[in-house]
Each structure stands twice: as C-alpha cells, then as structure tokens.
Short mmCIF file of C-alpha atoms in Angstrom, two decimals:
data_model
loop_
_atom_site.label_atom_id
_atom_site.label_comp_id
_atom_site.label_asym_id
_atom_site.label_seq_id
_atom_site.Cartn_x
_atom_site.Cartn_y
_atom_site.Cartn_z
CA UNK X 865 57.21 -3.70 -21.05
CA UNK X 866 53.79 -5.22 -21.74
CA UNK X 867 51.46 -7.38 -19.68
CA UNK X 868 48.16 -9.06 -20.52
CA UNK X 869 45.24 -9.49 -18.14
CA UNK X 870 42.64 -12.26 -18.08
CA UNK X 871 39.69 -11.45 -15.82
CA UNK X 872 37.77 -14.62 -14.97
CA UNK X 873 34.20 -14.92 -13.77
CA UNK X 874 30.66 -15.43 -15.02
CA UNK X 875 29.61 -12.49 -12.85
CA UNK X 876 31.76 -10.17 -14.96
CA UNK X 877 30.11 -11.23 -18.22
CA UNK X 878 26.54 -10.79 -17.00
CA UNK X 879 27.28 -7.36 -15.51
CA UNK X 880 26.66 -8.41 -11.92
CA UNK X 881 30.20 -7.32 -11.04
CA UNK X 882 32.43 -4.82 -12.85
CA UNK X 883 36.06 -5.62 -13.59
CA UNK X 884 37.92 -2.89 -11.71
CA UNK X 885 41.11 -4.90 -11.27
CA UNK X 886 42.34 -4.33 -14.83
CA UNK X 887 42.06 -0.56 -14.50
CA UNK X 888 43.77 -0.57 -11.12
CA UNK X 889 46.67 -2.63 -12.44
CA UNK X 890 47.02 -0.39 -15.50
CA UNK X 891 47.16 2.73 -13.31
CA UNK X 892 49.88 1.20 -11.15
CA UNK X 893 52.17 0.03 -13.94
CA UNK X 894 51.83 2.90 -16.38
CA UNK X 895 54.05 5.44 -14.56
CA UNK X 896 56.87 2.88 -14.71
CA UNK X 897 56.67 2.64 -18.49
CA UNK X 898 54.72 -0.63 -18.45
CA UNK X 899 51.48 -1.00 -20.35
CA UNK X 900 48.54 -3.37 -20.63
CA UNK X 901 48.62 -4.98 -24.07
CA UNK X 902 45.38 -6.93 -23.77
CA UNK X 903 42.44 -7.38 -21.39
CA UNK X 904 40.15 -10.37 -21.78
CA UNK X 905 37.07 -11.18 -19.72
CA UNK X 906 36.09 -14.85 -19.75
CA UNK X 907 33.60 -17.13 -18.08
CA UNK X 908 34.31 -19.77 -15.46
CA UNK X 909 34.87 -22.28 -18.23
CA UNK X 910 38.02 -24.40 -18.56
CA UNK X 911 38.29 -24.20 -22.35
CA UNK X 912 37.73 -20.44 -22.40
CA UNK X 913 40.32 -19.88 -19.69
CA UNK X 914 42.91 -21.97 -21.54
CA UNK X 915 42.25 -20.16 -24.82
CA UNK X 916 42.43 -16.75 -23.14
CA UNK X 917 45.77 -17.57 -21.51
CA UNK X 918 47.21 -18.74 -24.84
CA UNK X 919 46.15 -15.47 -26.48
CA UNK X 920 47.48 -13.47 -23.55
CA UNK X 921 50.94 -14.99 -23.90
CA UNK X 922 50.88 -14.14 -27.61
CA UNK X 923 50.45 -10.48 -26.61
CA UNK X 924 52.86 -10.20 -23.65
CA UNK X 925 55.48 -12.12 -21.65
CA UNK X 926 53.62 -11.41 -18.39
CA UNK X 927 50.05 -12.57 -17.84
CA UNK X 928 47.93 -11.64 -14.82
CA UNK X 929 44.75 -13.59 -14.15
CA UNK X 930 42.17 -12.36 -11.65
CA UNK X 931 39.30 -14.34 -10.18
CA UNK X 932 38.27 -17.94 -9.94
CA UNK X 933 40.43 -18.76 -6.92
CA UNK X 934 37.71 -19.03 -4.28
CA UNK X 935 36.74 -22.15 -2.32
CA UNK X 936 33.46 -22.93 -4.14
CA UNK X 937 32.87 -25.30 -7.07
CA UNK X 938 32.45 -22.52 -9.63
CA UNK X 939 36.01 -21.33 -8.96
CA UNK X 940 37.96 -23.55 -11.36
CA UNK X 941 41.00 -21.42 -12.22
CA UNK X 942 43.37 -23.29 -9.91
CA UNK X 943 42.59 -26.62 -11.55
CA UNK X 944 42.92 -25.24 -15.07
CA UNK X 945 46.31 -23.70 -14.26
CA UNK X 946 47.47 -27.04 -12.88
CA UNK X 947 46.56 -28.64 -16.21
CA UNK X 948 48.37 -25.91 -18.19
CA UNK X 949 51.58 -25.76 -16.19
CA UNK X 950 51.71 -29.37 -15.06
CA UNK X 951 52.17 -30.97 -11.66
CA UNK X 952 49.46 -31.72 -9.13
CA UNK X 953 47.62 -30.05 -6.30
CA UNK X 954 49.41 -30.45 -2.99
CA UNK X 955 48.72 -29.32 0.56
CA UNK X 956 50.71 -26.20 1.55
CA UNK X 957 50.94 -25.63 5.30
CA UNK X 958 52.10 -22.02 4.87
CA UNK X 959 48.88 -21.23 3.00
CA UNK X 960 46.86 -22.93 5.72
CA UNK X 961 48.59 -20.82 8.36
CA UNK X 962 47.69 -17.69 6.42
CA UNK X 963 44.06 -18.83 6.16
CA UNK X 964 43.89 -19.52 9.91
CA UNK X 965 45.39 -16.12 10.71
CA UNK X 966 42.87 -14.30 8.55
CA UNK X 967 39.90 -16.24 9.95
CA UNK X 968 41.04 -15.60 13.50
CA UNK X 969 41.35 -11.91 12.75
CA UNK X 970 37.81 -11.88 11.35
CA UNK X 971 36.47 -14.04 14.20
CA UNK X 972 35.11 -16.64 11.77
CA UNK X 973 35.11 -20.44 12.12
CA UNK X 974 37.06 -22.48 9.58
CA UNK X 975 35.18 -24.89 7.34
CA UNK X 976 36.15 -27.64 4.93
CA UNK X 977 35.83 -25.53 1.79
CA UNK X 978 38.05 -22.79 3.17
CA UNK X 979 40.65 -25.33 4.23
CA UNK X 980 40.74 -26.40 0.58
CA UNK X 981 42.46 -23.09 -0.21
CA UNK X 982 45.66 -24.73 1.08
CA UNK X 983 45.73 -27.04 -1.96
CA UNK X 984 47.97 -25.43 -4.58
CA UNK X 985 49.79 -26.64 -7.73
CA UNK X 986 53.31 -27.86 -7.02
CA UNK X 987 54.35 -26.17 -10.28
CA UNK X 988 53.88 -22.69 -8.84
CA UNK X 989 55.53 -20.46 -6.27
CA UNK X 990 53.07 -19.26 -3.66
CA UNK X 991 52.84 -15.62 -2.64
CA UNK X 992 50.90 -15.34 0.61
CA UNK X 993 47.82 -13.16 0.31
CA UNK X 994 47.83 -10.84 3.32
CA UNK X 995 44.35 -9.54 2.47
CA UNK X 996 42.45 -12.78 1.88
CA UNK X 997 42.51 -16.56 1.91
CA UNK X 998 43.11 -17.26 -1.80
CA UNK X 999 46.85 -17.81 -2.34
CA UNK X 1000 48.52 -15.93 -5.18
CA UNK X 1001 50.27 -18.34 -7.56
CA UNK X 1002 53.34 -17.44 -9.63
CA UNK X 1003 54.07 -19.72 -12.60
CA UNK X 1004 57.30 -19.60 -14.62
CA UNK X 1005 57.23 -21.11 -18.10
CA UNK X 1006 59.09 -20.87 -21.42
CA UNK X 1007 56.37 -18.51 -22.63
CA UNK X 1008 56.79 -16.13 -19.70
CA UNK X 1009 55.33 -15.52 -16.25
CA UNK X 1010 51.72 -15.97 -15.19
CA UNK X 1011 50.52 -14.66 -11.85
CA UNK X 1012 47.11 -15.84 -10.69
CA UNK X 1013 45.46 -13.33 -8.37
CA UNK X 1014 42.10 -13.23 -6.56
CA UNK X 1015 39.12 -11.40 -7.99
CA UNK X 1016 38.35 -9.38 -4.85
CA UNK X 1017 39.56 -5.88 -5.83
CA UNK X 1018 41.09 -4.76 -2.53
CA UNK X 1019 43.06 -8.02 -2.32
CA UNK X 1020 44.41 -7.77 -5.86
CA UNK X 1021 45.16 -4.06 -5.67
CA UNK X 1022 46.96 -4.35 -2.36
CA UNK X 1023 49.02 -7.41 -3.21
CA UNK X 1024 49.86 -6.28 -6.73
CA UNK X 1025 51.19 -2.96 -5.46
CA UNK X 1026 53.07 -4.36 -2.48
CA UNK X 1027 54.39 -7.70 -3.74
CA UNK X 1028 53.71 -8.67 -7.33
CA UNK X 1029 54.66 -5.57 -9.30
CA UNK X 1030 57.93 -5.06 -7.37
CA UNK X 1031 58.87 -8.67 -8.19
CA UNK X 1032 57.95 -8.20 -11.84
CA UNK X 1033 60.07 -5.04 -12.07
CA UNK X 1034 63.05 -6.97 -10.71
CA UNK X 1035 62.48 -9.76 -13.20
CA UNK X 1036 61.76 -7.62 -16.27
CA UNK X 1037 63.67 -4.35 -16.53
CA UNK X 1038 62.19 -1.51 -18.56
CA UNK X 1039 63.96 1.52 -20.01
CA UNK X 1040 60.81 3.23 -21.21
CA UNK X 1041 59.14 5.70 -18.86
CA UNK X 1042 55.97 7.75 -19.09
CA UNK X 1043 54.97 11.05 -17.49
CA UNK X 1044 51.39 12.27 -17.33
CA UNK X 1045 50.17 15.82 -16.82
CA UNK X 1046 46.45 16.57 -16.55
CA UNK X 1047 44.41 19.73 -16.96
CA UNK X 1048 40.71 20.09 -16.16
CA UNK X 1049 38.67 22.17 -18.59
CA UNK X 1050 35.03 23.21 -18.68
CA UNK X 1051 32.74 25.45 -20.69
CA UNK X 1052 33.79 24.03 -24.07
CA UNK X 1053 32.88 20.90 -26.03
CA UNK X 1054 35.39 18.17 -26.78
CA UNK X 1055 35.37 18.91 -30.51
CA UNK X 1056 35.77 22.66 -30.00
CA UNK X 1057 38.62 22.09 -27.58
CA UNK X 1058 40.35 19.76 -30.04
CA UNK X 1059 39.99 22.39 -32.74
CA UNK X 1060 41.49 25.05 -30.48
CA UNK X 1061 44.45 22.79 -29.71
CA UNK X 1062 45.19 21.77 -33.31
CA UNK X 1063 48.36 23.85 -33.56
CA UNK X 1064 49.61 22.67 -30.17
CA UNK X 1065 49.09 19.01 -31.05
CA UNK X 1066 50.91 19.48 -34.34
CA UNK X 1067 53.91 20.93 -32.50
CA UNK X 1068 54.30 18.05 -30.05
CA UNK X 1069 57.62 16.19 -30.19
CA UNK X 1070 57.86 12.45 -30.81
CA UNK X 1071 56.71 10.43 -27.83
CA UNK X 1072 54.17 13.01 -26.67
CA UNK X 1073 50.43 13.21 -27.29
CA UNK X 1074 47.26 14.45 -25.59
CA UNK X 1075 44.07 12.57 -24.80
CA UNK X 1076 40.59 14.02 -24.34
CA UNK X 1077 38.62 12.40 -21.51
CA UNK X 1078 35.07 13.82 -21.28
CA UNK X 1079 33.26 13.65 -17.95
CA UNK X 1080 29.91 14.94 -16.74
CA UNK X 1081 30.31 18.70 -17.12
CA UNK X 1082 34.07 18.87 -17.65
CA UNK X 1083 36.92 17.44 -19.74
CA UNK X 1084 40.15 15.94 -18.44
CA UNK X 1085 42.95 16.82 -20.82
CA UNK X 1086 45.82 14.38 -20.33
CA UNK X 1087 49.31 14.93 -21.71
CA UNK X 1088 51.39 11.75 -22.10
CA UNK X 1089 55.16 11.85 -22.62
CA UNK X 1090 57.30 8.75 -23.24
CA UNK X 1091 61.08 8.55 -23.02
CA UNK X 1092 64.11 6.71 -21.67
CA UNK X 1093 65.54 9.40 -19.35
CA UNK X 1094 63.20 9.91 -16.42
CA UNK X 1095 64.60 13.29 -15.29
CA UNK X 1096 64.58 14.83 -18.75
CA UNK X 1097 61.14 13.35 -19.39
CA UNK X 1098 59.68 15.00 -16.28
CA UNK X 1099 61.11 18.37 -17.29
CA UNK X 1100 59.78 18.03 -20.82
CA UNK X 1101 56.34 17.08 -19.51
CA UNK X 1102 56.26 20.13 -17.22
CA UNK X 1103 57.24 22.46 -20.06
CA UNK X 1104 54.69 21.00 -22.47
CA UNK X 1105 51.98 21.13 -19.81
CA UNK X 1106 52.51 24.87 -19.39
CA UNK X 1107 52.25 25.36 -23.14
CA UNK X 1108 49.11 23.23 -23.21
CA UNK X 1109 47.61 25.30 -20.40
CA UNK X 1110 48.28 28.48 -22.37
CA UNK X 1111 46.80 26.97 -25.52
CA UNK X 1112 43.61 25.87 -23.74
CA UNK X 1113 43.34 29.35 -22.21
CA UNK X 1114 40.37 30.42 -20.14
CA UNK X 1115 38.76 27.00 -20.25
CA UNK X 1116 41.35 25.54 -17.87
CA UNK X 1117 40.04 25.43 -14.29
CA UNK X 1118 42.64 23.17 -12.68
CA UNK X 1119 46.13 21.80 -13.13
CA UNK X 1120 46.31 18.19 -12.04
CA UNK X 1121 43.84 15.33 -12.12
CA UNK X 1122 41.18 16.72 -9.76
CA UNK X 1123 37.48 15.92 -9.56
CA UNK X 1124 35.07 18.83 -8.98
CA UNK X 1125 34.62 17.65 -5.37
CA UNK X 1126 38.37 17.61 -4.80
CA UNK X 1127 38.61 21.13 -6.24
CA UNK X 1128 35.90 22.38 -3.90
CA UNK X 1129 37.69 20.92 -0.89
CA UNK X 1130 41.10 22.29 -1.90
CA UNK X 1131 39.69 25.79 -2.24
CA UNK X 1132 37.66 25.54 0.98
CA UNK X 1133 40.66 24.31 2.96
CA UNK X 1134 42.95 26.99 1.56
CA UNK X 1135 40.51 29.85 2.03
CA UNK X 1136 39.08 28.77 5.38
CA UNK X 1137 35.56 28.13 4.11
CA UNK X 1138 33.09 25.53 5.39
CA UNK X 1139 30.66 23.68 3.15
CA UNK X 1140 27.04 22.54 3.24
CA UNK X 1141 24.49 21.19 0.76
CA UNK X 1142 20.74 21.38 0.20
CA UNK X 1143 19.72 18.89 -2.46
CA UNK X 1144 16.49 17.91 -4.10
CA UNK X 1145 16.95 16.25 -7.51
CA UNK X 1146 20.55 15.20 -6.78
CA UNK X 1147 19.40 13.32 -3.69
CA UNK X 1148 22.53 13.78 -1.58
CA UNK X 1149 24.99 12.99 -4.37
CA UNK X 1150 26.84 16.30 -3.97
CA UNK X 1151 27.34 15.61 -0.28
CA UNK X 1152 28.33 12.05 -1.18
CA UNK X 1153 30.95 13.22 -3.67
CA UNK X 1154 32.49 15.52 -1.07
CA UNK X 1155 32.44 13.11 1.85
CA UNK X 1156 33.90 10.29 -0.26
CA UNK X 1157 37.19 12.19 -0.03
CA UNK X 1158 39.30 11.47 3.07
CA UNK X 1159 39.65 14.52 5.29
CA UNK X 1160 36.49 16.20 4.03
CA UNK X 1161 35.29 16.61 7.62
CA UNK X 1162 37.70 19.52 7.97
CA UNK X 1163 35.41 21.59 5.75
CA UNK X 1164 32.10 19.81 5.20
CA UNK X 1165 29.57 20.46 7.98
CA UNK X 1166 26.46 18.72 6.70
CA UNK X 1167 23.75 18.45 4.10
CA UNK X 1168 19.97 18.28 3.80
CA UNK X 1169 18.11 16.23 1.18
CA UNK X 1170 14.94 18.27 0.81
CA UNK X 1171 12.90 16.31 -1.73
CA UNK X 1172 9.43 17.49 -0.73
CA UNK X 1173 8.32 21.11 -0.73
CA UNK X 1174 7.34 20.84 2.94
CA UNK X 1175 10.90 19.88 3.88
CA UNK X 1176 12.30 22.69 1.75
CA UNK X 1177 10.20 25.09 3.78
CA UNK X 1178 10.53 23.50 7.23
CA UNK X 1179 14.27 22.81 7.22
CA UNK X 1180 15.66 25.33 4.73
CA UNK X 1181 13.28 28.24 5.19
CA UNK X 1182 12.05 28.32 1.60
CA UNK X 1183 8.99 30.60 1.37
CA UNK X 1184 5.92 28.51 0.36
CA UNK X 1185 4.61 31.52 -1.54
CA UNK X 1186 7.73 31.46 -3.73
CA UNK X 1187 7.20 27.75 -4.43
CA UNK X 1188 3.56 28.41 -5.38
CA UNK X 1189 4.46 31.34 -7.61
CA UNK X 1190 7.67 30.10 -9.27
CA UNK X 1191 7.59 26.34 -8.74
CA UNK X 1192 9.97 24.15 -6.79
CA UNK X 1193 12.25 23.99 -9.84
CA UNK X 1194 13.20 27.64 -10.03
CA UNK X 1195 16.22 29.80 -9.39
CA UNK X 1196 14.34 31.63 -6.63
CA UNK X 1197 13.84 28.37 -4.72
CA UNK X 1198 17.43 27.24 -5.37
CA UNK X 1199 18.67 30.56 -3.96
CA UNK X 1200 16.63 30.17 -0.76
CA UNK X 1201 17.75 26.55 -0.40
CA UNK X 1202 21.41 27.59 -0.65
CA UNK X 1203 20.92 30.31 1.97
CA UNK X 1204 18.98 27.87 4.13
CA UNK X 1205 21.81 25.34 4.01
CA UNK X 1206 24.24 27.94 5.30
CA UNK X 1207 21.84 29.05 8.03
CA UNK X 1208 21.00 25.50 9.14
CA UNK X 1209 24.62 24.35 9.36
CA UNK X 1210 26.55 27.54 9.97
CA UNK X 1211 28.60 26.96 6.81
CA UNK X 1212 30.05 29.76 4.74
CA UNK X 1213 29.23 28.03 1.42
CA UNK X 1214 25.95 26.32 0.54
CA UNK X 1215 25.28 24.37 -2.67
CA UNK X 1216 21.65 23.71 -3.66
CA UNK X 1217 19.89 21.86 -6.48
CA UNK X 1218 16.26 21.54 -7.54
CA UNK X 1219 15.31 19.95 -10.83
CA UNK X 1220 13.57 17.32 -12.91
CA UNK X 1221 15.82 14.30 -13.37
CA UNK X 1222 13.17 12.23 -15.17
CA UNK X 1223 12.13 10.13 -16.82
CA UNK X 1224 8.78 11.71 -15.96
CA UNK X 1225 7.72 14.99 -14.40
CA UNK X 1226 8.71 17.36 -17.17
CA UNK X 1227 6.54 20.03 -18.76
CA UNK X 1228 6.82 22.13 -21.90
CA UNK X 1229 8.14 25.03 -19.83
CA UNK X 1230 10.40 22.84 -17.67
CA UNK X 1231 11.32 19.68 -19.55
CA UNK X 1232 13.15 16.70 -18.10
CA UNK X 1233 16.76 17.68 -17.50
CA UNK X 1234 15.94 21.14 -16.18
CA UNK X 1235 17.98 21.79 -13.05
CA UNK X 1236 18.23 25.01 -11.05
CA UNK X 1237 21.43 25.38 -9.04
CA UNK X 1238 22.15 27.91 -6.33
CA UNK X 1239 25.36 28.65 -4.45
CA UNK X 1240 25.59 30.90 -1.44
CA UNK X 1241 29.13 32.01 -0.60
CA UNK X 1242 29.67 34.29 2.37
CA UNK X 1243 26.18 35.73 1.92
CA UNK X 1244 26.40 36.30 -1.85
CA UNK X 1245 24.13 34.08 -3.94
CA UNK X 1246 24.33 33.08 -7.58
CA UNK X 1247 21.83 30.91 -9.42
CA UNK X 1248 21.79 29.24 -12.83
CA UNK X 1249 19.37 27.08 -14.79
CA UNK X 1250 20.74 24.19 -16.84
CA UNK X 1251 19.09 21.80 -19.30
CA UNK X 1252 21.00 18.54 -19.15
CA UNK X 1253 20.53 15.78 -21.75
CA UNK X 1254 20.46 12.08 -21.06
CA UNK X 1255 18.76 9.70 -18.64
CA UNK X 1256 18.10 10.22 -14.95
CA UNK X 1257 21.56 9.08 -13.89
CA UNK X 1258 23.26 11.34 -16.42
CA UNK X 1259 21.19 14.37 -15.41
CA UNK X 1260 22.09 13.85 -11.75
CA UNK X 1261 25.80 13.38 -12.55
CA UNK X 1262 25.94 16.59 -14.57
CA UNK X 1263 23.99 18.52 -11.93
CA UNK X 1264 26.45 17.37 -9.26
CA UNK X 1265 29.46 18.46 -11.31
CA UNK X 1266 27.89 21.78 -12.28
CA UNK X 1267 26.95 22.59 -8.69
CA UNK X 1268 30.46 21.84 -7.44
CA UNK X 1269 32.10 23.83 -10.23
CA UNK X 1270 29.82 26.80 -9.57
CA UNK X 1271 30.87 26.64 -5.91
CA UNK X 1272 34.52 26.72 -7.01
CA UNK X 1273 33.84 29.77 -9.13
CA UNK X 1274 32.05 31.55 -6.28
CA UNK X 1275 34.86 30.81 -3.79
CA UNK X 1276 37.49 32.03 -6.22
CA UNK X 1277 35.58 35.23 -6.86
CA UNK X 1278 35.13 35.85 -3.12
CA UNK X 1279 38.80 35.40 -2.27
CA UNK X 1280 41.75 37.49 -3.40
CA UNK X 1281 44.53 35.14 -2.30
CA UNK X 1282 46.57 33.02 -4.69
CA UNK X 1283 45.10 30.01 -6.43
CA UNK X 1284 46.48 29.67 -9.25
CA UNK X 1285 44.40 26.89 -10.72
CA UNK X 1286 44.50 25.01 -7.41
CA UNK X 1287 48.25 24.94 -7.02
CA UNK X 1288 47.55 27.07 -3.96
CA UNK X 1289 49.17 27.98 -1.33
CA UNK X 1290 47.11 30.91 -0.32
CA UNK X 1291 49.54 33.80 0.15
CA UNK X 1292 46.97 36.03 1.81
CA UNK X 1293 47.33 33.99 4.99
CA UNK X 1294 43.59 33.81 5.44
#
C-alpha cells in the first residue's frame, strides 16, 4: 500500500525548518508493509498546493498533507482544500471545544485568530487534534483519501500513530509486510564492506536486499525482507541476519539499530559501570548524546567541558608541564583528562577529547581534524589520535562517535560476561 506526502510551508523551502514529519510517517507505516511513494515540499501558494495534490494522487490513493493549518494569514491550506473538495467553511463547535480545552490546559487566553480554527470545510470529517488546536481534516473523494495534518511534528506524529494510521489500515488492507534487521559495523569503508558482502548479496532470495547507511564513524547495515506471511517473514529475516552477521565478520559491533551512545549505555547498565566525560573540542556533545537517551541517569554521572588549558588543569588535574611539552591536543593530555573525569565524578569510565575542529587553528604537525581521544575504564587508559576530514560540524560528529565506540571497546575488554554484540544479558551476574 502506498501513500504520498505533501509538506507545505515556505519555512521548509528556505531551510528555516526541516521536514521531519515525512520521515516519521515513513518509519511508522513501513513495518506494516506500507510505503511512501512520493514526498513533495511546496510553498504556501494555492496553485502549488493544488498541483502537488494532483501529482500526489497520481502516485498513491492516500495523500497526507502537513502544515498550513495554523490561524495566521500565511496558513492557506484549509481554504485550498475547500476549493478542491468543494463545500464551504462552517463553524464546528466540537473543534472549538477542543481549542478551549487546550488553551485552558496551557493557561493561555483565547483570541480571535485562534477561534478561527473552528472553521472547517463541510466536505471533510474532522479528527480532533489532542495535541494542538489545528483540526485534522479527512477528505474522501473518487481519487482516494486525503488527510490534512498540522505541521508541528509532535502533533502530527502523535495523531498519525494514534488515530490516522489505524483508520487508514482499516480502510485499506495490505497483504505485503516488511521486516528489518540492522547491524552496526565500524572499521571498514562502505565500498570495502560492499565488496566483502558481494557473495551474500548475490545469494539473497527474492524480496530481500541490504542497504548501506553510512554515519559518522560507523555504518548501519539494514536488511529488508518483504513477504505476505508475517510469521514466515520474521523467521526468514532472522536467519538471513545471522548469515549477514557472519559475512560481515569482525566489523560487526552490534546487532540492532543502536547509536554509539545507546551502545555505551547498554554496556554500562549491564556491567554495572558509571560514565563521565571530559570534553574540549567536542564541547559537551558526547555528554549530550548520552543524556538525550531516556534513563541515562542510571549510569551517567556528569561531564566537564574543559575548553581552556587552565580549566583542564584546575578541574581535571592535567599537568601544565605536559600541556607545555606535548600541547593540549595530545594523547598525554587526553589520558589525563579521562582520568580526571573519573576522579572528579567518581565514575568508572571516563571519555575525553581534545582536538582541532577548525576551520582555523591547525598546524603542519597537527592539522585541522586532528583529535586525541582518551578513555579510562576501571583505571586502565587507552588513547588514540584521529585525523577526521570535513568541516567543523563533521569533525565533532566523528569525534563523538569515535569516543563512544572506544568506550564500548574498553568496557567489553574489561568485562568477561556475555555480550554478545549487545544482546546481553550479562551471565556473570556482575
């Protein structure tokens, strides 16, 4: 079953806001065998919206629009949809009640523009938006179904998952299912990994294929399997995933779609470790990646952003003589920062970075992209020096991933319990 998405808003076209709704919808529908046939991003322009909807219906019997449903003059989607599907705008008391309830909950006064949200086309069926004031409008037509949803991501994601997609599944049955299995690999380039997996890819049955999804410092290897029998499909996907894991060999560091931060937390939780960070060039991004995960407080104790040399010495105990002799960007300093993070917080694992993210500050000996990473795990310290390509943002992203992956490696080496590849449980009972 296919759907098409039309994302509406000038802010999307100028890059002020990123369209995250389309990706969220695709992730929700894909496991049920549905797929996004087309995504179009258009301006708040009546002619462009009409043209985009016509093209969307050519691609799929279900069209989802997002955006343009607010109370201000630039939000014109409601009027355009009234022109397309006929009828006129009428006052809907049930929508007004929903608006009042939301404003009362937020302790905000109602105004005339917000009250205008209660005007909806009489050619649609209204689905009350429990997350916001813009009503969701469901239009039936000979061409198919169009559902107009708000542009605010948490409103669209919540209502699509809870109300809209269940209704669409009832209306349009699908006998095609998809199963995904993901492996995380590192230490090998995308092209080299593809070359290593040539024989495996050639042996895949019909309806199965793999996708290579490079990230900063690692590659997500996704196996997709399509079929009509969900139980058999799941079994086939499991069997093929094991074969894929064997074919990728030592480069596999995790089974499942885990980020490096999620891997660090899974290992720390299983092995009883606590975490800390001491960051210079990454500016707190390692700590941010960890604490973005719900429940991270069970393991993460704290972090120090030590940008200046004086802070490295005062808070992390880095020897000024070492900085003078080796430079702030050195493995010796990274090692002392990692130890200092553990000492300052009482954590068993400390992750430290010191580098030159650019665009300036590089030298012939230490060019832009040079990053020294140190990890202290239960007193043992390991340091590495990396030379990352790309701009400042890219250097920081790769340094964050590399620091987290090095911490995973250190924790695995320090612990003898079961992992395997994060499908813990830890049988040692530690």
